[in-house]
Short mmCIF file of C-alpha atoms in Angstrom, two decimals:
data_model
loop_
_atom_site.label_atom_id
_atom_site.label_comp_id
_atom_site.label_asym_id
_atom_site.label_seq_id
_atom_site.Cartn_x
_atom_site.Cartn_y
_atom_site.Cartn_z
CA MET T 1 -0.12 -0.12 0.28
CA ILE T 2 2.72 2.57 0.84
CA GLN T 3 4.45 1.47 -2.28
CA LYS T 4 1.41 2.25 -4.33
CA THR T 5 0.97 5.49 -2.91
CA LEU T 6 4.85 6.41 -3.17
CA THR T 7 4.55 5.40 -6.77
CA ALA T 8 1.53 7.51 -7.32
CA VAL T 9 3.03 10.53 -5.62
CA LEU T 10 6.17 10.19 -7.83
CA ALA T 11 4.19 9.74 -11.17
CA THR T 12 2.38 12.74 -10.32
CA ALA T 13 5.48 14.98 -9.46
CA LEU T 14 6.95 13.61 -12.82
CA LEU T 15 3.88 14.51 -14.96
CA THR T 16 3.89 18.01 -13.48
CA THR T 17 7.47 18.21 -14.36
CA VAL T 18 7.13 17.30 -17.74
CA ALA T 19 4.06 19.58 -18.31
CA ALA T 20 6.02 22.44 -16.93
CA CYS T 21 8.87 21.88 -19.17
CA SER T 22 6.82 21.41 -22.21
CA SER T 23 4.92 24.59 -21.86
CA ASN T 24 5.10 27.02 -25.34
CA ASP T 25 6.94 29.83 -23.54
CA GLU T 26 9.29 32.13 -25.92
CA ARG T 27 12.25 33.73 -24.40
CA TYR T 28 13.82 36.62 -26.11
CA LEU T 29 17.49 38.07 -25.69
CA LEU T 30 18.37 41.48 -26.08
CA PRO T 31 21.07 41.40 -28.99
CA GLU T 32 24.69 42.88 -27.80
CA VAL T 33 25.68 46.63 -28.66
CA THR T 34 28.61 46.37 -31.31
CA ASP T 35 30.45 48.79 -33.35
CA VAL T 36 30.93 51.60 -31.05
CA ALA T 37 32.93 54.53 -31.83
CA GLN T 38 36.12 54.63 -29.47
CA VAL T 39 36.73 57.77 -27.39
CA ARG T 40 39.58 58.92 -25.31
CA SER T 41 38.85 59.45 -21.68
CA PRO T 42 40.90 60.28 -18.64
CA VAL T 43 39.51 57.35 -16.69
CA ARG T 44 40.99 53.97 -16.49
CA SER T 45 37.86 52.48 -14.63
CA VAL T 46 34.29 52.76 -14.82
CA GLU T 47 31.45 51.50 -12.76
CA VAL T 48 27.85 51.24 -14.16
CA GLN T 49 25.35 51.09 -11.94
CA GLU T 50 22.00 48.97 -12.37
CA ILE T 51 19.67 51.19 -14.60
CA ASP T 52 16.76 52.06 -12.86
CA LEU T 53 13.84 51.09 -14.79
CA PRO T 54 9.89 52.03 -14.70
CA ASP T 55 7.69 49.32 -13.52
CA TYR T 56 6.52 48.40 -17.06
CA VAL T 57 9.89 48.09 -18.35
CA ALA T 58 11.32 46.16 -15.43
CA ASP T 59 8.77 43.17 -16.22
CA SER T 60 10.13 40.32 -18.07
CA SER T 61 6.77 40.09 -19.86
CA ILE T 62 6.81 41.58 -23.13
CA PHE T 63 4.25 44.07 -23.95
CA LEU T 64 3.54 45.42 -27.66
CA PRO T 65 1.28 48.08 -28.64
CA ASP T 66 -2.11 47.67 -30.31
CA GLU T 67 -3.43 49.93 -33.22
CA ASN T 68 -4.75 52.28 -30.31
CA GLY T 69 -1.35 52.38 -28.63
CA ILE T 70 -2.56 50.29 -25.56
CA LEU T 71 0.20 47.96 -24.52
CA ARG T 72 -0.94 44.36 -24.62
CA LEU T 73 0.85 41.33 -23.07
CA GLN T 74 2.54 39.19 -25.28
CA LYS T 75 1.22 35.58 -23.69
CA ASN T 76 3.94 33.04 -23.27
CA GLN T 77 6.65 35.40 -24.52
CA SER T 78 9.06 37.23 -22.09
CA TRP T 79 12.81 38.61 -22.03
CA ALA T 80 15.28 35.85 -21.44
CA ASP T 81 16.71 37.94 -18.56
CA GLU T 82 15.59 40.46 -16.18
CA PRO T 83 15.47 43.71 -18.10
CA ALA T 84 17.37 45.95 -15.31
CA ARG T 85 20.20 43.48 -15.43
CA ALA T 86 20.08 42.67 -19.05
CA MET T 87 20.22 46.58 -19.99
CA THR T 88 23.03 47.12 -17.52
CA GLU T 89 25.10 44.47 -19.00
CA GLN T 90 24.28 46.00 -22.47
CA LEU T 91 25.23 49.50 -21.29
CA SER T 92 28.47 48.12 -19.40
CA ALA T 93 29.72 46.11 -22.47
CA GLY T 94 29.08 49.22 -24.91
CA LEU T 95 31.15 51.46 -22.65
CA ASP T 96 33.89 48.64 -22.62
CA LEU T 97 34.25 49.08 -26.09
CA ALA T 98 33.89 52.90 -26.30
CA LEU T 99 36.65 53.54 -23.55
CA LYS T 100 39.73 52.54 -23.23
CA ALA T 101 38.98 51.68 -19.54
CA ASP T 102 38.01 48.60 -17.28
CA VAL T 103 34.28 48.97 -17.38
CA ALA T 104 32.04 46.86 -15.18
CA SER T 105 28.61 46.82 -13.69
CA GLU T 106 28.10 46.88 -10.19
CA PRO T 107 28.93 45.48 -7.72
CA TRP T 108 32.47 46.58 -8.49
CA PRO T 109 34.53 43.53 -9.13
CA PHE T 110 38.23 44.98 -8.57
CA VAL T 111 40.04 46.10 -5.30
CA ASP T 112 40.61 49.64 -6.39
CA ARG T 113 37.67 51.88 -6.26
CA PRO T 114 36.50 53.08 -9.97
CA GLN T 115 37.55 56.13 -11.06
CA ALA T 116 34.16 56.94 -12.51
CA GLN T 117 30.63 55.97 -11.76
CA VAL T 118 27.69 56.03 -14.38
CA GLU T 119 24.00 55.95 -13.28
CA VAL T 120 21.05 55.96 -15.73
CA ARG T 121 17.42 56.62 -14.70
CA LEU T 122 15.24 55.62 -17.51
CA GLN T 123 11.92 57.43 -17.51
CA GLY T 124 10.37 56.03 -20.32
CA LEU T 125 10.75 53.07 -23.05
CA THR T 126 7.62 53.24 -25.41
CA VAL T 127 6.79 52.44 -28.80
CA LEU T 128 5.37 55.30 -30.71
CA PRO T 129 2.52 54.95 -33.48
CA SER T 130 5.18 55.90 -36.29
CA GLN T 131 6.86 52.57 -35.42
CA THR T 132 9.62 54.26 -33.44
CA LEU T 133 11.22 53.35 -30.31
CA ARG T 134 11.61 56.29 -28.00
CA MET T 135 13.81 55.81 -24.90
CA THR T 136 14.04 58.84 -22.39
CA GLY T 137 15.35 59.61 -19.08
CA GLN T 138 18.82 60.97 -17.35
CA PHE T 139 22.20 59.78 -17.01
CA PHE T 140 24.96 60.86 -14.10
CA VAL T 141 28.47 60.58 -14.68
CA LYS T 142 30.43 61.06 -11.04
CA SER T 143 34.04 60.99 -10.52
CA ASP T 144 36.00 61.80 -7.15
CA ASP T 145 39.40 61.68 -9.35
CA PHE T 146 38.33 64.12 -12.06
CA ILE T 147 35.92 67.10 -11.00
CA GLY T 148 35.37 67.86 -14.67
CA LEU T 149 33.29 64.41 -14.97
CA GLN T 150 30.72 65.59 -12.66
CA THR T 151 27.65 65.79 -15.18
CA SER T 152 23.85 65.32 -15.48
CA LYS T 153 22.35 64.67 -18.91
CA ARG T 154 18.75 64.33 -20.09
CA PHE T 155 18.29 62.17 -22.93
CA ALA T 156 15.46 61.49 -25.64
CA ILE T 157 16.51 58.82 -28.11
CA GLU T 158 14.33 57.65 -30.93
CA VAL T 159 15.11 54.85 -33.33
CA PRO T 160 13.11 53.14 -35.69
CA ILE T 161 11.70 49.57 -35.53
CA ASP T 162 12.70 47.59 -38.83
CA GLY T 163 9.94 45.00 -39.11
CA GLU T 164 7.57 43.24 -36.67
CA GLY T 165 7.35 41.64 -33.71
CA ILE T 166 9.86 41.17 -30.66
CA PRO T 167 12.84 40.52 -32.58
CA ALA T 168 12.34 43.89 -34.22
CA LEU T 169 11.69 45.54 -30.91
CA ALA T 170 14.62 43.80 -29.29
CA ALA T 171 16.74 45.15 -32.30
CA ALA T 172 15.43 48.64 -31.74
CA ARG T 173 16.16 48.65 -27.93
CA ARG T 174 19.91 47.77 -28.77
CA ASP T 175 19.92 50.26 -31.30
CA ALA T 176 18.65 53.03 -28.38
CA MET T 177 21.16 51.78 -26.11
CA HIS T 178 24.10 52.38 -28.77
CA LYS T 179 23.01 55.84 -29.04
CA LEU T 180 22.89 56.05 -25.17
CA VAL T 181 26.52 54.36 -24.95
CA ALA T 182 27.80 57.17 -27.58
CA ARG T 183 26.42 59.81 -25.19
CA ILE T 184 27.87 58.57 -22.01
CA ALA T 185 31.15 57.63 -23.58
CA THR T 186 31.45 61.30 -24.92
CA ALA T 187 30.60 62.77 -21.53
CA LEU T 188 33.37 60.41 -19.99
CA ALA T 189 35.83 62.09 -22.65
CA ARG T 190 35.63 65.42 -21.19
#
């Protein structure tokens, strides 16, 4: 009797596990930022703090606008990584390409403190009716070593969405991040 009960419990657990694994969930990665123009900067090390995102962007669920501009949940589709982490890593990798410096996202992995820190507060990331992605917010560059690098800049970046669906949206998000990387790298070059 005990063996039959144990077998039934194990069979139920196995079926539940198989059902969970066979779902139709699709997960999308944010493409890497590449082909970034290099700039000269006096800093040798930069820490990128986790990007502050609005709630609707921080959710790993994917929302796309309908014909009325209302964001609709895309069932069984989500970003493959937590958006704040993924976007922070995109920014960090892009700045690493743009600067001749050690760039890492927080927590800072090295013994010596970074010479500069970058903080980004995203205000919005929206799809406009014109099939354009608009990213707005503010970034801060701080440095205890270089007084001239203390700066705060607001940004409004628009990039076209070439194509349909989530892959096109992901590519547009990468393109917007590419432009943000260039602006922050320029601020670090002063």
